[in-house]
mmCIF file of C-alpha atoms and ligand atoms in Angstrom:
data_model
loop_
_atom_site.group_PDB
_atom_site.id
_atom_site.type_symbol
_atom_site.label_atom_id
_atom_site.label_comp_id
_atom_site.label_asym_id
_atom_site.label_seq_id
_atom_site.Cartn_x
_atom_site.Cartn_y
_atom_site.Cartn_z
ATOM 1 C CA MET F 1 -31.748 -1.390 3.818
ATOM 2 C CA THR F 2 -31.227 -4.522 1.660
ATOM 3 C CA ASP F 3 -29.155 -7.491 2.889
ATOM 4 C CA LEU F 4 -26.439 -6.599 0.378
ATOM 5 C CA ALA F 5 -26.350 -2.974 1.534
ATOM 6 C CA LEU F 6 -25.921 -4.244 5.120
ATOM 7 C CA ILE F 7 -22.954 -6.411 4.099
ATOM 8 C CA ALA F 8 -21.436 -3.466 2.249
ATOM 9 C CA ARG F 9 -21.906 -1.268 5.302
ATOM 10 C CA ALA F 10 -20.218 -3.854 7.553
ATOM 11 C CA LEU F 11 -17.014 -3.434 5.544
ATOM 12 C CA PHE F 12 -16.961 0.176 6.823
ATOM 13 C CA THR F 13 -17.161 -0.675 10.522
ATOM 14 C CA PRO F 14 -15.407 2.279 12.195
ATOM 15 C CA GLY F 15 -11.649 1.771 12.605
ATOM 16 C CA LYS F 16 -11.613 -1.222 10.268
ATOM 17 C CA GLY F 17 -10.770 -1.783 6.602
ATOM 18 C CA VAL F 18 -10.058 -4.413 3.985
ATOM 19 C CA LEU F 19 -6.850 -6.351 3.349
ATOM 20 C CA ALA F 20 -6.340 -7.023 -0.369
ATOM 21 C CA ALA F 21 -4.773 -10.498 -0.422
ATOM 22 C CA ASP F 22 -5.984 -11.310 -3.923
ATOM 23 C CA GLU F 23 -2.754 -11.321 -5.902
ATOM 24 C CA SER F 24 -3.007 -13.743 -8.829
ATOM 25 C CA VAL F 25 -0.433 -16.556 -9.063
ATOM 26 C CA HIS F 26 1.637 -14.357 -11.381
ATOM 27 C CA SER F 27 1.566 -11.319 -9.048
ATOM 28 C CA ALA F 28 2.082 -13.361 -5.867
ATOM 29 C CA THR F 29 5.080 -15.101 -7.435
ATOM 30 C CA ALA F 30 6.578 -11.764 -8.477
ATOM 31 C CA ARG F 31 5.860 -10.280 -5.017
ATOM 32 C CA LEU F 32 7.576 -13.152 -3.170
ATOM 33 C CA ALA F 33 10.516 -13.155 -5.587
ATOM 34 C CA SER F 34 11.022 -9.409 -5.095
ATOM 35 C CA TYR F 35 11.667 -10.114 -1.376
ATOM 36 C CA GLY F 36 13.973 -13.044 -2.154
ATOM 37 C CA ILE F 37 11.362 -15.538 -0.927
ATOM 38 C CA PRO F 38 11.214 -18.922 -2.699
ATOM 39 C CA THR F 39 8.125 -19.272 -4.894
ATOM 40 C CA SER F 40 5.832 -22.309 -4.926
ATOM 41 C CA ALA F 41 2.168 -23.094 -4.211
ATOM 42 C CA GLU F 42 3.108 -23.907 -0.592
ATOM 43 C CA MET F 43 4.989 -20.605 -0.181
ATOM 44 C CA ARG F 44 1.934 -18.769 -1.536
ATOM 45 C CA ARG F 45 -0.195 -20.537 1.085
ATOM 46 C CA GLN F 46 2.284 -19.572 3.816
ATOM 47 C CA TYR F 47 2.296 -15.986 2.456
ATOM 48 C CA ARG F 48 -1.500 -15.848 2.874
ATOM 49 C CA ASP F 49 -1.266 -17.452 6.308
ATOM 50 C CA LEU F 50 1.364 -14.951 7.449
ATOM 51 C CA PHE F 51 -1.272 -12.216 7.213
ATOM 52 C CA MET F 52 -4.577 -13.985 7.812
ATOM 53 C CA GLY F 53 -3.131 -16.119 10.623
ATOM 54 C CA THR F 54 -1.994 -13.086 12.631
ATOM 55 C CA GLU F 55 -3.675 -13.067 16.013
ATOM 56 C CA GLY F 56 -5.710 -9.893 16.589
ATOM 57 C CA VAL F 57 -6.266 -8.811 12.953
ATOM 58 C CA GLU F 58 -10.002 -8.741 13.620
ATOM 59 C CA GLN F 59 -9.447 -5.484 15.568
ATOM 60 C CA TYR F 60 -8.545 -3.794 12.272
ATOM 61 C CA LEU F 61 -9.968 -5.856 9.413
ATOM 62 C CA SER F 62 -13.607 -5.883 8.359
ATOM 63 C CA GLY F 63 -12.859 -7.960 5.265
ATOM 64 C CA VAL F 64 -10.194 -9.704 3.206
ATOM 65 C CA ILE F 65 -10.195 -10.031 -0.587
ATOM 66 C CA LEU F 66 -8.921 -13.489 -1.503
ATOM 67 C CA PHE F 67 -7.680 -15.040 -4.732
ATOM 68 C CA SER F 68 -9.643 -18.050 -6.054
ATOM 69 C CA GLU F 69 -6.810 -20.454 -5.149
ATOM 70 C CA THR F 70 -6.843 -19.297 -1.496
ATOM 71 C CA MET F 71 -10.618 -19.839 -1.142
ATOM 72 C CA LEU F 72 -9.920 -23.595 -1.208
ATOM 73 C CA GLU F 73 -6.807 -23.655 0.971
ATOM 74 C CA LYS F 74 -6.326 -24.084 4.716
ATOM 75 C CA GLY F 75 -4.287 -21.932 7.053
ATOM 76 C CA ASN F 76 -1.917 -23.364 9.644
ATOM 77 C CA ASP F 77 -4.956 -23.582 11.966
ATOM 78 C CA LYS F 78 -6.260 -26.335 9.597
ATOM 79 C CA LYS F 79 -9.359 -24.270 8.739
ATOM 80 C CA LEU F 80 -10.250 -23.147 5.226
ATOM 81 C CA PHE F 81 -9.228 -19.491 4.935
ATOM 82 C CA PRO F 82 -12.799 -18.161 4.311
ATOM 83 C CA GLU F 83 -14.107 -20.124 7.326
ATOM 84 C CA SER F 84 -11.300 -18.995 9.578
ATOM 85 C CA LEU F 85 -11.938 -15.343 8.630
ATOM 86 C CA ALA F 86 -15.706 -15.634 9.108
ATOM 87 C CA ALA F 87 -15.194 -17.257 12.531
ATOM 88 C CA ARG F 88 -13.333 -14.091 13.588
ATOM 89 C CA GLY F 89 -16.023 -11.761 12.205
ATOM 90 C CA ILE F 90 -13.995 -10.813 9.092
ATOM 91 C CA LEU F 91 -15.961 -10.914 5.832
ATOM 92 C CA PRO F 92 -14.388 -13.064 3.094
ATOM 93 C CA GLY F 93 -14.438 -11.706 -0.455
ATOM 94 C CA VAL F 94 -12.906 -12.873 -3.716
ATOM 95 C CA LYS F 95 -11.364 -11.311 -6.796
ATOM 96 C CA VAL F 96 -13.377 -12.549 -9.776
ATOM 97 C CA ASP F 97 -11.737 -10.849 -12.750
ATOM 98 C CA LEU F 98 -9.318 -12.991 -14.739
ATOM 99 C CA GLY F 99 -6.694 -10.317 -15.349
ATOM 100 C CA THR F 100 -6.079 -7.954 -18.220
ATOM 101 C CA GLU F 101 -4.989 -8.078 -21.844
ATOM 102 C CA PRO F 102 -4.016 -5.349 -24.333
ATOM 103 C CA ILE F 103 -6.834 -3.750 -26.336
ATOM 104 C CA SER F 104 -6.291 -4.702 -29.988
ATOM 105 C CA THR F 105 -7.046 -1.193 -31.288
ATOM 106 C CA SER F 106 -4.970 0.546 -28.570
ATOM 107 C CA PRO F 107 -2.315 -1.967 -27.472
ATOM 108 C CA GLN F 108 -0.839 0.217 -24.717
ATOM 109 C CA GLU F 109 -4.167 0.054 -22.880
ATOM 110 C CA LEU F 110 -5.688 -2.882 -21.037
ATOM 111 C CA ILE F 111 -9.106 -4.464 -20.853
ATOM 112 C CA THR F 112 -10.153 -6.778 -18.031
ATOM 113 C CA GLN F 113 -11.313 -10.344 -18.767
ATOM 114 C CA GLY F 114 -13.656 -12.668 -16.901
ATOM 115 C CA LEU F 115 -17.299 -12.132 -17.856
ATOM 116 C CA LEU F 116 -17.874 -15.309 -19.874
ATOM 117 C CA ASP F 117 -18.370 -17.907 -17.127
ATOM 118 C CA LEU F 118 -18.914 -15.391 -14.328
ATOM 119 C CA PRO F 119 -22.377 -16.594 -13.118
ATOM 120 C CA GLU F 120 -21.091 -20.170 -12.659
ATOM 121 C CA ARG F 121 -17.970 -18.998 -10.817
ATOM 122 C CA LEU F 122 -20.017 -16.679 -8.575
ATOM 123 C CA ALA F 123 -22.251 -19.599 -7.537
ATOM 124 C CA GLU F 124 -19.117 -21.579 -6.557
ATOM 125 C CA TYR F 125 -17.538 -18.695 -4.630
ATOM 126 C CA LYS F 126 -20.774 -18.157 -2.753
ATOM 127 C CA LYS F 127 -20.808 -21.836 -1.712
ATOM 128 C CA GLN F 128 -17.203 -21.414 -0.592
ATOM 129 C CA GLY F 129 -18.236 -18.570 1.732
ATOM 130 C CA ALA F 130 -17.571 -15.348 -0.198
ATOM 131 C CA VAL F 131 -19.966 -12.484 0.563
ATOM 132 C CA PHE F 132 -18.354 -9.854 -1.655
ATOM 133 C CA THR F 133 -16.264 -9.741 -4.837
ATOM 134 C CA LYS F 134 -13.848 -7.472 -6.652
ATOM 135 C CA TRP F 135 -13.113 -6.641 -10.316
ATOM 136 C CA ARG F 136 -10.161 -4.440 -11.278
ATOM 137 C CA ALA F 137 -9.837 -2.370 -14.444
ATOM 138 C CA VAL F 138 -6.524 -0.659 -15.190
ATOM 139 C CA VAL F 139 -6.204 2.881 -16.578
ATOM 140 C CA ARG F 140 -2.834 4.110 -17.817
ATOM 141 C CA ILE F 141 -2.034 7.821 -18.162
ATOM 142 C CA ASP F 142 0.329 8.998 -20.909
ATOM 143 C CA GLY F 143 0.228 12.749 -21.463
ATOM 144 C CA ASP F 144 -2.972 13.767 -23.198
ATOM 145 C CA GLN F 145 -2.913 10.611 -25.350
ATOM 146 C CA LEU F 146 -3.960 8.012 -22.765
ATOM 147 C CA PRO F 147 -6.394 6.961 -21.537
ATOM 148 C CA THR F 148 -8.618 6.957 -24.628
ATOM 149 C CA ALA F 149 -12.357 7.520 -24.210
ATOM 150 C CA ALA F 150 -12.990 4.150 -25.901
ATOM 151 C CA ALA F 151 -10.875 2.236 -23.347
ATOM 152 C CA ILE F 152 -12.524 4.061 -20.439
ATOM 153 C CA HIS F 153 -15.945 3.224 -21.823
ATOM 154 C CA GLU F 154 -15.252 -0.455 -22.576
ATOM 155 C CA ASN F 155 -13.790 -1.035 -19.098
ATOM 156 C CA ALA F 156 -16.780 0.776 -17.555
ATOM 157 C CA LYS F 157 -19.183 -1.475 -19.495
ATOM 158 C CA ARG F 158 -17.473 -4.607 -18.190
ATOM 159 C CA LEU F 159 -17.394 -3.275 -14.625
ATOM 160 C CA ALA F 160 -21.138 -2.599 -14.886
ATOM 161 C CA GLN F 161 -21.906 -6.054 -16.338
ATOM 162 C CA TYR F 162 -19.807 -7.600 -13.565
ATOM 163 C CA ALA F 163 -21.565 -5.569 -10.840
ATOM 164 C CA LYS F 164 -24.996 -6.532 -12.162
ATOM 165 C CA GLU F 165 -24.116 -10.251 -12.295
ATOM 166 C CA VAL F 166 -22.677 -10.103 -8.779
ATOM 167 C CA GLN F 167 -25.766 -8.457 -7.298
ATOM 168 C CA THR F 168 -27.976 -10.969 -9.100
ATOM 169 C CA ALA F 169 -25.929 -13.747 -7.462
ATOM 170 C CA GLY F 170 -26.535 -12.176 -4.032
ATOM 171 C CA LEU F 171 -23.026 -10.813 -3.465
ATOM 172 C CA VAL F 172 -21.626 -7.298 -2.967
ATOM 173 C CA PRO F 173 -19.502 -5.923 -5.845
ATOM 174 C CA ILE F 174 -16.368 -3.843 -5.322
ATOM 175 C CA ILE F 175 -15.628 -1.965 -8.547
ATOM 176 C CA GLU F 176 -11.964 -0.990 -8.921
ATOM 177 C CA PRO F 177 -10.957 1.252 -11.816
ATOM 178 C CA GLU F 178 -7.281 1.691 -10.867
ATOM 179 C CA VAL F 179 -5.632 4.796 -12.339
ATOM 180 C CA LEU F 180 -1.945 3.849 -12.357
ATOM 181 C CA LEU F 181 0.723 5.864 -10.551
ATOM 182 C CA GLU F 182 3.344 5.066 -13.225
ATOM 183 C CA GLY F 183 4.068 7.971 -15.550
ATOM 184 C CA LYS F 184 5.227 11.569 -15.785
ATOM 185 C CA HIS F 185 1.803 13.138 -15.318
ATOM 186 C CA SER F 186 0.895 15.870 -12.835
ATOM 187 C CA ARG F 187 -1.483 15.448 -9.911
ATOM 188 C CA ALA F 188 -3.956 17.694 -11.750
ATOM 189 C CA ARG F 189 -3.920 15.264 -14.694
ATOM 190 C CA SER F 190 -4.427 12.327 -12.338
ATOM 191 C CA ARG F 191 -7.423 14.109 -10.772
ATOM 192 C CA ALA F 192 -8.906 14.897 -14.199
ATOM 193 C CA VAL F 193 -8.521 11.265 -15.318
ATOM 194 C CA ILE F 194 -10.101 9.946 -12.106
ATOM 195 C CA GLU F 195 -13.038 12.327 -12.667
ATOM 196 C CA GLU F 196 -13.439 11.211 -16.288
ATOM 197 C CA VAL F 197 -13.163 7.503 -15.458
ATOM 198 C CA LEU F 198 -15.620 7.705 -12.553
ATOM 199 C CA GLY F 199 -18.021 9.974 -14.450
ATOM 200 C CA THR F 200 -18.206 7.430 -17.284
ATOM 201 C CA LEU F 201 -18.366 4.483 -14.897
ATOM 202 C CA PHE F 202 -21.306 5.772 -12.866
ATOM 203 C CA SER F 203 -23.294 6.731 -15.940
ATOM 204 C CA VAL F 204 -22.780 3.223 -17.396
ATOM 205 C CA LEU F 205 -23.695 1.629 -14.033
ATOM 206 C CA GLU F 206 -26.933 3.575 -14.136
ATOM 207 C CA GLU F 207 -27.649 2.388 -17.701
ATOM 208 C CA HIS F 208 -27.226 -1.195 -16.427
ATOM 209 C CA SER F 209 -29.580 -0.542 -13.449
ATOM 210 C CA VAL F 210 -26.931 -1.484 -10.888
ATOM 211 C CA ASP F 211 -28.107 -0.820 -7.304
ATOM 212 C CA LEU F 212 -25.539 1.672 -6.026
ATOM 213 C CA THR F 213 -26.564 1.196 -2.388
ATOM 214 C CA SER F 214 -24.590 -2.058 -2.333
ATOM 215 C CA VAL F 215 -21.730 -1.022 -4.634
ATOM 216 C CA ILE F 216 -18.311 -0.231 -3.153
ATOM 217 C CA LEU F 217 -15.870 1.869 -5.155
ATOM 218 C CA LYS F 218 -12.177 1.008 -4.835
ATOM 219 C CA THR F 219 -10.224 3.970 -6.132
ATOM 220 C CA SER F 220 -6.740 5.372 -6.599
ATOM 221 C CA MET F 221 -5.763 8.619 -4.896
ATOM 222 C CA ALA F 222 -5.001 11.668 -7.064
ATOM 223 C CA LEU F 223 -1.190 11.615 -7.128
ATOM 224 C CA SER F 224 1.584 13.023 -9.308
ATOM 225 C CA GLY F 225 3.037 10.290 -11.542
ATOM 226 C CA SER F 226 5.934 8.232 -10.180
ATOM 227 C CA GLU F 227 8.265 9.683 -12.855
ATOM 228 C CA SER F 228 7.065 13.291 -12.542
ATOM 229 C CA GLY F 229 9.810 14.268 -10.078
ATOM 230 C CA LYS F 230 7.091 15.738 -7.799
ATOM 231 C CA LYS F 231 6.249 14.508 -4.292
ATOM 232 C CA ASP F 232 2.766 15.603 -3.232
ATOM 233 C CA THR F 233 1.991 16.566 0.345
ATOM 234 C CA PRO F 234 -0.804 14.575 2.016
ATOM 235 C CA GLU F 235 -2.932 17.756 2.054
ATOM 236 C CA GLU F 236 -2.512 18.198 -1.714
ATOM 237 C CA VAL F 237 -3.426 14.556 -2.327
ATOM 238 C CA ALA F 238 -6.443 14.848 -0.031
ATOM 239 C CA GLU F 239 -7.767 18.019 -1.620
ATOM 240 C CA ASP F 240 -7.600 16.677 -5.179
ATOM 241 C CA THR F 241 -8.774 13.168 -4.305
ATOM 242 C CA ILE F 242 -11.832 14.341 -2.388
ATOM 243 C CA ALA F 243 -12.611 16.966 -5.048
ATOM 244 C CA ALA F 244 -12.557 14.278 -7.758
ATOM 245 C CA LEU F 245 -14.803 11.981 -5.711
ATOM 246 C CA MET F 246 -17.276 14.758 -4.798
ATOM 247 C CA GLN F 247 -17.475 15.622 -8.496
ATOM 248 C CA SER F 248 -18.074 12.091 -9.775
ATOM 249 C CA VAL F 249 -19.432 9.648 -7.165
ATOM 250 C CA PRO F 250 -23.184 9.553 -6.435
ATOM 251 C CA ARG F 251 -24.224 9.910 -2.776
ATOM 252 C CA LYS F 252 -26.005 6.549 -2.902
ATOM 253 C CA VAL F 253 -22.773 4.539 -3.286
ATOM 254 C CA ALA F 254 -22.295 2.316 -0.202
ATOM 255 C CA GLY F 255 -18.738 3.467 0.435
ATOM 256 C CA ILE F 256 -15.284 4.118 -0.972
ATOM 257 C CA VAL F 257 -12.081 2.167 -0.266
ATOM 258 C CA PHE F 258 -8.610 3.255 -1.359
ATOM 259 C CA LEU F 259 -5.880 1.166 -2.974
ATOM 260 C CA SER F 260 -2.244 1.961 -2.158
ATOM 261 C CA GLY F 261 -1.081 1.629 -5.754
ATOM 262 C CA GLY F 262 2.699 1.626 -5.251
ATOM 263 C CA GLN F 263 2.911 4.244 -2.495
ATOM 264 C CA THR F 264 5.148 3.364 0.459
ATOM 265 C CA SER F 265 3.399 2.201 3.628
ATOM 266 C CA ASP F 266 4.038 5.565 5.295
ATOM 267 C CA GLU F 267 2.788 7.562 2.282
ATOM 268 C CA ALA F 268 -0.375 5.485 1.997
ATOM 269 C CA THR F 269 -1.011 5.955 5.736
ATOM 270 C CA ALA F 270 -0.377 9.725 5.782
ATOM 271 C CA ASN F 271 -2.402 10.292 2.618
ATOM 272 C CA LEU F 272 -5.330 8.297 4.021
ATOM 273 C CA ALA F 273 -5.257 10.354 7.235
ATOM 274 C CA ALA F 274 -5.357 13.612 5.230
ATOM 275 C CA ILE F 275 -8.131 12.260 2.985
ATOM 276 C CA THR F 276 -10.354 11.277 5.912
ATOM 277 C CA ARG F 277 -9.783 14.712 7.516
ATOM 278 C CA ARG F 278 -10.663 16.481 4.270
ATOM 279 C CA ALA F 279 -13.738 14.283 3.777
ATOM 280 C CA LYS F 280 -15.027 15.389 7.180
ATOM 281 C CA GLU F 281 -14.369 19.066 6.407
ATOM 282 C CA VAL F 282 -16.440 18.952 3.232
ATOM 283 C CA HIS F 283 -19.088 16.577 4.669
ATOM 284 C CA ALA F 284 -18.426 13.866 2.077
ATOM 285 C CA PRO F 285 -21.491 11.603 2.039
ATOM 286 C CA TRP F 286 -19.889 8.128 1.965
ATOM 287 C CA PRO F 287 -17.970 6.071 4.519
ATOM 288 C CA LEU F 288 -14.274 5.696 3.614
ATOM 289 C CA THR F 289 -11.641 3.098 4.455
ATOM 290 C CA PHE F 290 -8.544 1.334 3.115
ATOM 291 C CA SER F 291 -8.230 -1.733 0.895
ATOM 292 C CA TYR F 292 -4.459 -1.983 0.659
ATOM 293 C CA ALA F 293 -2.259 -4.850 -0.442
ATOM 294 C CA ARG F 294 1.326 -3.615 -0.803
ATOM 295 C CA ALA F 295 1.158 -0.851 1.827
ATOM 296 C CA LEU F 296 0.014 -3.358 4.457
ATOM 297 C CA GLN F 297 2.351 -6.142 3.392
ATOM 298 C CA GLU F 298 5.736 -4.645 2.622
ATOM 299 C CA GLU F 299 7.251 -4.322 6.118
ATOM 300 C CA ALA F 300 6.099 -7.801 7.107
ATOM 301 C CA LEU F 301 7.391 -9.396 3.897
ATOM 302 C CA SER F 302 10.865 -7.857 4.291
ATOM 303 C CA LEU F 303 11.092 -9.195 7.847
ATOM 304 C CA TRP F 304 9.663 -12.632 7.004
ATOM 305 C CA GLY F 305 11.896 -13.579 4.082
ATOM 306 C CA GLY F 306 10.023 -16.915 3.899
ATOM 307 C CA LYS F 307 11.550 -18.184 7.182
ATOM 308 C CA GLU F 308 9.581 -19.745 10.053
ATOM 309 C CA GLU F 309 11.795 -18.097 12.690
ATOM 310 C CA ASN F 310 10.786 -14.642 11.393
ATOM 311 C CA VAL F 311 7.003 -15.164 11.420
ATOM 312 C CA LEU F 312 6.474 -13.542 14.812
ATOM 313 C CA ALA F 313 8.456 -10.397 13.942
ATOM 314 C CA ALA F 314 6.688 -10.134 10.570
ATOM 315 C CA ARG F 315 3.247 -10.487 12.159
ATOM 316 C CA THR F 316 4.118 -7.889 14.793
ATOM 317 C CA ALA F 317 5.080 -5.458 12.003
ATOM 318 C CA PHE F 318 1.838 -6.228 10.149
ATOM 319 C CA LEU F 319 -0.266 -5.523 13.245
ATOM 320 C CA GLY F 320 1.724 -2.319 13.828
ATOM 321 C CA ARG F 321 0.989 -1.100 10.301
ATOM 322 C CA LEU F 322 -2.672 -2.066 10.601
ATOM 323 C CA SER F 323 -2.935 -0.058 13.793
ATOM 324 C CA LYS F 324 -1.425 3.030 12.079
ATOM 325 C CA VAL F 325 -3.692 2.702 9.042
ATOM 326 C CA SER F 326 -6.711 2.219 11.293
ATOM 327 C CA ALA F 327 -5.736 5.342 13.261
ATOM 328 C CA ALA F 328 -5.581 7.226 9.933
ATOM 329 C CA LEU F 329 -9.339 6.695 9.592
ATOM 330 C CA GLY F 330 -9.771 9.263 12.397
HETATM 331 C C1 5MM T 1 -4.191 -2.268 -7.330
HETATM 332 O O1 5MM T 1 -4.097 -3.498 -6.719
HETATM 333 C C2 5MM T 1 -5.038 -3.761 -5.692
HETATM 334 C C3 5MM T 1 -4.678 -3.049 -4.420
HETATM 335 O O2 5MM T 1 -3.347 -3.354 -4.072
HETATM 336 P P1 5MM T 1 -2.324 -2.185 -3.704
HETATM 337 O O3 5MM T 1 -2.812 -1.603 -2.410
HETATM 338 O O4 5MM T 1 -1.016 -2.931 -3.558
HETATM 339 O O5 5MM T 1 -2.314 -1.200 -4.826
HETATM 340 C C4 5MM T 1 -5.063 -5.278 -5.465
HETATM 341 O O6 5MM T 1 -6.265 -5.681 -4.859
HETATM 342 C C5 5MM T 1 -4.874 -6.005 -6.771
HETATM 343 O O7 5MM T 1 -6.048 -5.906 -7.503
HETATM 344 C C6 5MM T 1 -4.519 -7.437 -6.433
HETATM 345 O O8 5MM T 1 -3.266 -7.439 -5.799
HETATM 346 C C7 5MM T 1 -4.546 -8.373 -7.616
HETATM 347 O O9 5MM T 1 -3.670 -7.963 -8.598
HETATM 348 P P2 5MM T 1 -3.373 -8.927 -9.858
HETATM 349 O O10 5MM T 1 -2.485 -8.069 -10.724
HETATM 350 O O11 5MM T 1 -2.657 -10.108 -9.316
HETATM 351 O O12 5MM T 1 -4.676 -9.273 -10.471
#
């Protein structure tokens, strides 16, 4: 097994998963504001510290995805965040895409930016202690109109170029083609889109000679759209999600992590439990775990409210959610 494949495997240590703490300045500001928390660079640092500074997270976290700003900041323990994580046996990773912009020929769809100076930035992140990276593409469903094949293909090409550059730099790539929950679509449509997106992605990765043994897929679950009026049972989500993955993801892939994508904390936990059960039933070939942001953060953020006196209660809630999500891995 290569060194990169070993790092990828370590992210799937049984009972552990990945905290996504890589919100850009724009997303972190919006997240804090939505909980009535004041927004500033210092509040963003405290927001990161609330989670990463929680005693005992190493029981549940194999890795944390950081935002570039956080790579250079210190927690309340006066250690740089990547160093503090590594000292507790948690692998530090970093989001390296630079966000999305509308596609000129299909303005309702998005293309992810960030390839131009990627090799230089990867060298810096590696010096700062990152051992893995993440790039997110966004896929919007609208009836049979969206996504277009052209948008799926262009995002796949960029994900493949990113993954190749990252492996060349000696880091593990997480590839995240997020199929959005927003919309009126059915779960069947979500499953079909996930299959199409992943089918295209893995064929383009192969064209770019990306080594799949150190690639981690971060995927959405197959869910009915948030405006469909339908609430799926965890068993329905699990059946369609695992079917889509079995159809489209090569056995060689190092592992699959799930995003929570706007589900509540309880939904994301119950759906993960059903998915891991279903994966065992059908002998799915890859290790699975979580890579949640919102579903791990929401209870703690409501309790915290940006106030020092609430830190302990917020951290207790965070650890409680981590323990439930870890238990969902079976
Ligand atoms: C889909 O978002 C990723 C997973 O988070 P959820 O579990 O909340 O769905 C997450 O890693 C996302 O990529 C980051 O929060 C960064 O997002 P932005 O929009 O700030 O680049």
